[in-house]
Amino acid sequence: MAKYILEFEKPLRELEDKIKSTKVTALERGIDMSKEIDGLQEKLKKAAEDFYKNLTRWQRVQMARHPERPHSMDYIEAMTDYWFELHGDRHYADDKAIVGGIGTIGGKKMMIIGQQKGRGTRDNLYRNFGMPNPEGYRKALRLMQLAAKFRVPVLSLVDTIGAYPGLGAEERGQAEAIARNLMVMSTLKVPIVIIVIGEGASGGALGVGVGDRLFMLENTWFSVISPEGSASILYRDASKAMEAADAMKVAPDDLVKMGICDQVLPEPIGGAHQDPETSIATVKKAILASLTELEGLAPEELVAQRIARYDKLGQWQE
Amino acid sequence: MAAWFRRSKQKILSTERRNVAEDLWSKCPGCSEYIYRQELQKAQMVCPTCAHHFPIGCHGYIDLLLDGSNSITELNPGLTSVDALEFKARKKYTEQLAAAEKKTGLKEAVITVAATINKYPIVLAVMDFSFIGGSMGSAVGEKISRAIDYAREHRFPMATISSSGGARMQEGALSLMQMAKTSAKLALFNEADGLFISILTDPTTGGVTASYAMLGDVILAEPGALIGFAGARVIKQTIGQDLPEGFQRAEFLLEKGFVDHIVHRKDLKSTLVNLISFFGYEQAANTA
């Protein structure tokens, strides 16, 4: 059970508390209220299912940011039989906001890249709140090229509110680092599977987000800019983030309609953090299934299909 | 109050005289000098005192660089944006598009052409900041992608002249995907040994910088152009201090190793011609 409850989840928690107090009352007074309790619990389960299925876009954004939500390393540690982290971009530094390394998932070798947020203030400072610097993208690039050399497929876990907008990041070429990744990933000769496990904003997400399959967990979002960022530009008011989330259509179902997301991966009722094991198992299954589809393709065919995939994206008239 | 003290006219009107002056004279944002408009136009809209480069729009560059209208074929002129997300913030996207078209006379934030420059064939994509901040939506991404394909198929060199605030928020993730699409097309162009020259003008930021604009085999910039990924305001908020003088200007990027050369507008054409010629392209036989 989550310790941290989001504002909009409170009505459900109240119902839960009511069941608890009914149980206590029954016990204290020695009355058999098991029928009432069962009824209430059934009602709660239905209400919760309904509630979490119909979250607004802005509520999903908040779920994606839930402090107890599993992060990249939680997935990697649970999914891999073998994992060995590789550090550094060989130019400047090792970015803690992007982890990378070799591992096996269900017996399959993979190069794994993950945008890593922290838990708690200290850890978050260490991870720079999951906002990568250029060296993070360059580390990812180095590892992807290593993977291609040895025909190892790439898994990329996306979870960032954006690339870090800092002085050093600009000095070291944040834009160039992202652009280079887009170009190299588009023709990398091994399968690339992308999973959005939390947030996915702007070039910061796309810089490790070009591939053959893109899956989004149910309570995640993906767009050109964060709802707050867009609100402060388009409405000149960051507090209009809810409106911006709707206007930009940032939810997984929207991304499926746009042709960007292949499939929405279901989460346990109440979000991935309520039952991380189940969420991780779902993600693992999706990875292995898509690998089976992609492994049979010749490298040229794989790249041709990937380019065709991006070629189609967008809407215009002529 | 005595009658003589009362103001008989409610407003002091002085605007008429100022308008006349502004038609003839332009104040330079670089050095605050007033420049006679005709002189400025003769100097390709570059301040003769401080070399501040005034914006000249996409047609300005086409006139400056290419061999004249007979040599120019516009590619996909009718390819335009649609409101895929039924987007509405303070304004509707459809209204913004209509207003931009009316204001600029352009149909999109980029014009792509196949043409010649000093008789060398070239495919050129020129962005225009005056059309919704030169932002890249699906139509801009698609036009640039097709231009790159055209250059690859015809074995012509490709050049882009960027001026953009980044990806177009009104198209959400669809605009983000244009970064991937254009970069993928450049990867193919690169594999076919095509020459890509990226020219950065004021301003080039966000998703355009973080895709094709930074992928040139040769990257040129106009003096003083603002070039970056994140906006200065956002960086300032993030780091909580003022930004150093000249931060994110072309000269800063040259110093940091992200631009090959800063080129004055008067030298842009000859520089392009020299590069195209050096890398082995040949002049077309039958162009005027």
PDB file of N, CA, C and O in Angstrom, chain A residues 233-258:
ATOM      1  N   ILE A 233       4.409  28.913 -21.560  1.00  0.00           N
ATOM      2  CA  ILE A 233       4.614  29.591 -22.839  1.00  0.00           C
ATOM      3  C   ILE A 233       3.261  29.959 -23.471  1.00  0.00           C
ATOM      4  O   ILE A 233       3.027  31.103 -23.845  1.00  0.00           O
ATOM      5  N   LEU A 234       2.370  28.981 -23.547  1.00  0.00           N
ATOM      6  CA  LEU A 234       1.130  29.190 -24.306  1.00  0.00           C
ATOM      7  C   LEU A 234       0.071  29.970 -23.527  1.00  0.00           C
ATOM      8  O   LEU A 234      -0.717  30.706 -24.102  1.00  0.00           O
ATOM      9  N   TYR A 235       0.041  29.774 -22.200  1.00  0.00           N
ATOM     10  CA  TYR A 235      -0.934  30.514 -21.389  1.00  0.00           C
ATOM     11  C   TYR A 235      -0.246  31.572 -20.531  1.00  0.00           C
ATOM     12  O   TYR A 235      -0.883  32.266 -19.771  1.00  0.00           O
ATOM     13  N   ARG A 236       1.065  31.638 -20.602  1.00  0.00           N
ATOM     14  CA  ARG A 236       1.887  32.492 -19.715  1.00  0.00           C
ATOM     15  C   ARG A 236       1.551  32.241 -18.254  1.00  0.00           C
ATOM     16  O   ARG A 236       1.506  33.153 -17.448  1.00  0.00           O
ATOM     17  N   ASP A 237       1.272  31.001 -17.925  1.00  0.00           N
ATOM     18  CA  ASP A 237       0.843  30.672 -16.576  1.00  0.00           C
ATOM     19  C   ASP A 237       1.071  29.173 -16.358  1.00  0.00           C
ATOM     20  O   ASP A 237       0.322  28.336 -16.868  1.00  0.00           O
ATOM     21  N   ALA A 238       2.127  28.833 -15.591  1.00  0.00           N
ATOM     22  CA  ALA A 238       2.495  27.425 -15.403  1.00  0.00           C
ATOM     23  C   ALA A 238       1.405  26.633 -14.686  1.00  0.00           C
ATOM     24  O   ALA A 238       1.328  25.420 -14.795  1.00  0.00           O
ATOM     25  N   SER A 239       0.515  27.351 -13.959  1.00  0.00           N
ATOM     26  CA  SER A 239      -0.529  26.631 -13.216  1.00  0.00           C
ATOM     27  C   SER A 239      -1.629  26.112 -14.149  1.00  0.00           C
ATOM     28  O   SER A 239      -2.534  25.401 -13.723  1.00  0.00           O
ATOM     29  N   LYS A 240      -1.560  26.467 -15.433  1.00  0.00           N
ATOM     30  CA  LYS A 240      -2.535  25.936 -16.387  1.00  0.00           C
ATOM     31  C   LYS A 240      -2.067  24.608 -16.991  1.00  0.00           C
ATOM     32  O   LYS A 240      -2.479  24.234 -18.095  1.00  0.00           O
ATOM     33  N   ALA A 241      -1.214  23.905 -16.257  1.00  0.00           N
ATOM     34  CA  ALA A 241      -0.636  22.660 -16.771  1.00  0.00           C
ATOM     35  C   ALA A 241      -1.716  21.636 -17.119  1.00  0.00           C
ATOM     36  O   ALA A 241      -1.582  20.873 -18.075  1.00  0.00           O
ATOM     37  N   MET A 242      -2.794  21.622 -16.338  1.00  0.00           N
ATOM     38  CA  MET A 242      -3.870  20.662 -16.590  1.00  0.00           C
ATOM     39  C   MET A 242      -4.461  20.894 -17.985  1.00  0.00           C
ATOM     40  O   MET A 242      -4.650  19.953 -18.753  1.00  0.00           O
ATOM     41  N   GLU A 243      -4.723  22.152 -18.308  1.00  0.00           N
ATOM     42  CA  GLU A 243      -5.263  22.501 -19.627  1.00  0.00           C
ATOM     43  C   GLU A 243      -4.266  22.136 -20.719  1.00  0.00           C
ATOM     44  O   GLU A 243      -4.637  21.611 -21.767  1.00  0.00           O
ATOM     45  N   ALA A 244      -2.983  22.420 -20.438  1.00  0.00           N
ATOM     46  CA  ALA A 244      -1.947  22.142 -21.440  1.00  0.00           C
ATOM     47  C   ALA A 244      -1.829  20.638 -21.704  1.00  0.00           C
ATOM     48  O   ALA A 244      -1.632  20.218 -22.842  1.00  0.00           O
ATOM     49  N   ALA A 245      -1.964  19.836 -20.647  1.00  0.00           N
ATOM     50  CA  ALA A 245      -1.883  18.380 -20.806  1.00  0.00           C
ATOM     51  C   ALA A 245      -3.002  17.894 -21.726  1.00  0.00           C
ATOM     52  O   ALA A 245      -2.790  17.024 -22.582  1.00  0.00           O
ATOM     53  N   ASP A 246      -4.188  18.476 -21.563  1.00  0.00           N
ATOM     54  CA  ASP A 246      -5.309  18.111 -22.445  1.00  0.00           C
ATOM     55  C   ASP A 246      -5.083  18.629 -23.863  1.00  0.00           C
ATOM     56  O   ASP A 246      -5.323  17.919 -24.837  1.00  0.00           O
ATOM     57  N   ALA A 247      -4.614  19.868 -23.972  1.00  0.00           N
ATOM     58  CA  ALA A 247      -4.435  20.467 -25.298  1.00  0.00           C
ATOM     59  C   ALA A 247      -3.389  19.698 -26.112  1.00  0.00           C
ATOM     60  O   ALA A 247      -3.581  19.454 -27.307  1.00  0.00           O
ATOM     61  N   MET A 248      -2.300  19.287 -25.466  1.00  0.00           N
ATOM     62  CA  MET A 248      -1.228  18.595 -26.197  1.00  0.00           C
ATOM     63  C   MET A 248      -1.487  17.096 -26.330  1.00  0.00           C
ATOM     64  O   MET A 248      -0.766  16.417 -27.039  1.00  0.00           O
ATOM     65  N   LYS A 249      -2.506  16.603 -25.608  1.00  0.00           N
ATOM     66  CA  LYS A 249      -2.871  15.177 -25.669  1.00  0.00           C
ATOM     67  C   LYS A 249      -1.665  14.278 -25.353  1.00  0.00           C
ATOM     68  O   LYS A 249      -1.069  13.674 -26.237  1.00  0.00           O
ATOM     69  N   VAL A 250      -1.345  14.235 -24.064  1.00  0.00           N
ATOM     70  CA  VAL A 250      -0.088  13.611 -23.634  1.00  0.00           C
ATOM     71  C   VAL A 250      -0.241  12.186 -23.119  1.00  0.00           C
ATOM     72  O   VAL A 250       0.744  11.538 -22.779  1.00  0.00           O
ATOM     73  N   ALA A 251      -1.477  11.665 -23.039  1.00  0.00           N
ATOM     74  CA  ALA A 251      -1.697  10.360 -22.401  1.00  0.00           C
ATOM     75  C   ALA A 251      -1.401   9.209 -23.362  1.00  0.00           C
ATOM     76  O   ALA A 251      -1.422   9.380 -24.579  1.00  0.00           O
ATOM     77  N   PRO A 252      -1.126   8.027 -22.818  1.00  0.00           N
ATOM     78  CA  PRO A 252      -0.780   6.868 -23.664  1.00  0.00           C
ATOM     79  C   PRO A 252      -1.790   6.594 -24.787  1.00  0.00           C
ATOM     80  O   PRO A 252      -1.381   6.335 -25.923  1.00  0.00           O
ATOM     81  N   ASP A 253      -3.088   6.656 -24.480  1.00  0.00           N
ATOM     82  CA  ASP A 253      -4.093   6.394 -25.518  1.00  0.00           C
ATOM     83  C   ASP A 253      -3.972   7.389 -26.672  1.00  0.00           C
ATOM     84  O   ASP A 253      -4.183   7.045 -27.831  1.00  0.00           O
ATOM     85  N   ASP A 254      -3.659   8.652 -26.336  1.00  0.00           N
ATOM     86  CA  ASP A 254      -3.468   9.676 -27.379  1.00  0.00           C
ATOM     87  C   ASP A 254      -2.305   9.302 -28.287  1.00  0.00           C
ATOM     88  O   ASP A 254      -2.376   9.460 -29.503  1.00  0.00           O
ATOM     89  N   LEU A 255      -1.236   8.813 -27.642  1.00  0.00           N
ATOM     90  CA  LEU A 255      -0.024   8.485 -28.406  1.00  0.00           C
ATOM     91  C   LEU A 255      -0.252   7.285 -29.326  1.00  0.00           C
ATOM     92  O   LEU A 255       0.365   7.175 -30.379  1.00  0.00           O
ATOM     93  N   VAL A 256      -1.144   6.385 -28.907  1.00  0.00           N
ATOM     94  CA  VAL A 256      -1.510   5.264 -29.774  1.00  0.00           C
ATOM     95  C   VAL A 256      -2.223   5.810 -31.012  1.00  0.00           C
ATOM     96  O   VAL A 256      -1.920   5.431 -32.147  1.00  0.00           O
ATOM     97  N   LYS A 257      -3.164   6.740 -30.776  1.00  0.00           N
ATOM     98  CA  LYS A 257      -3.905   7.332 -31.903  1.00  0.00           C
ATOM     99  C   LYS A 257      -2.978   8.069 -32.861  1.00  0.00           C
ATOM    100  O   LYS A 257      -3.202   8.096 -34.068  1.00  0.00           O
ATOM    101  N   MET A 258      -1.939   8.701 -32.320  1.00  0.00           N
ATOM    102  CA  MET A 258      -0.993   9.427 -33.182  1.00  0.00           C
ATOM    103  C   MET A 258      -0.080   8.474 -33.950  1.00  0.00           C
ATOM    104  O   MET A 258       0.667   8.910 -34.824  1.00  0.00           O
TER     105      MET A 258
END
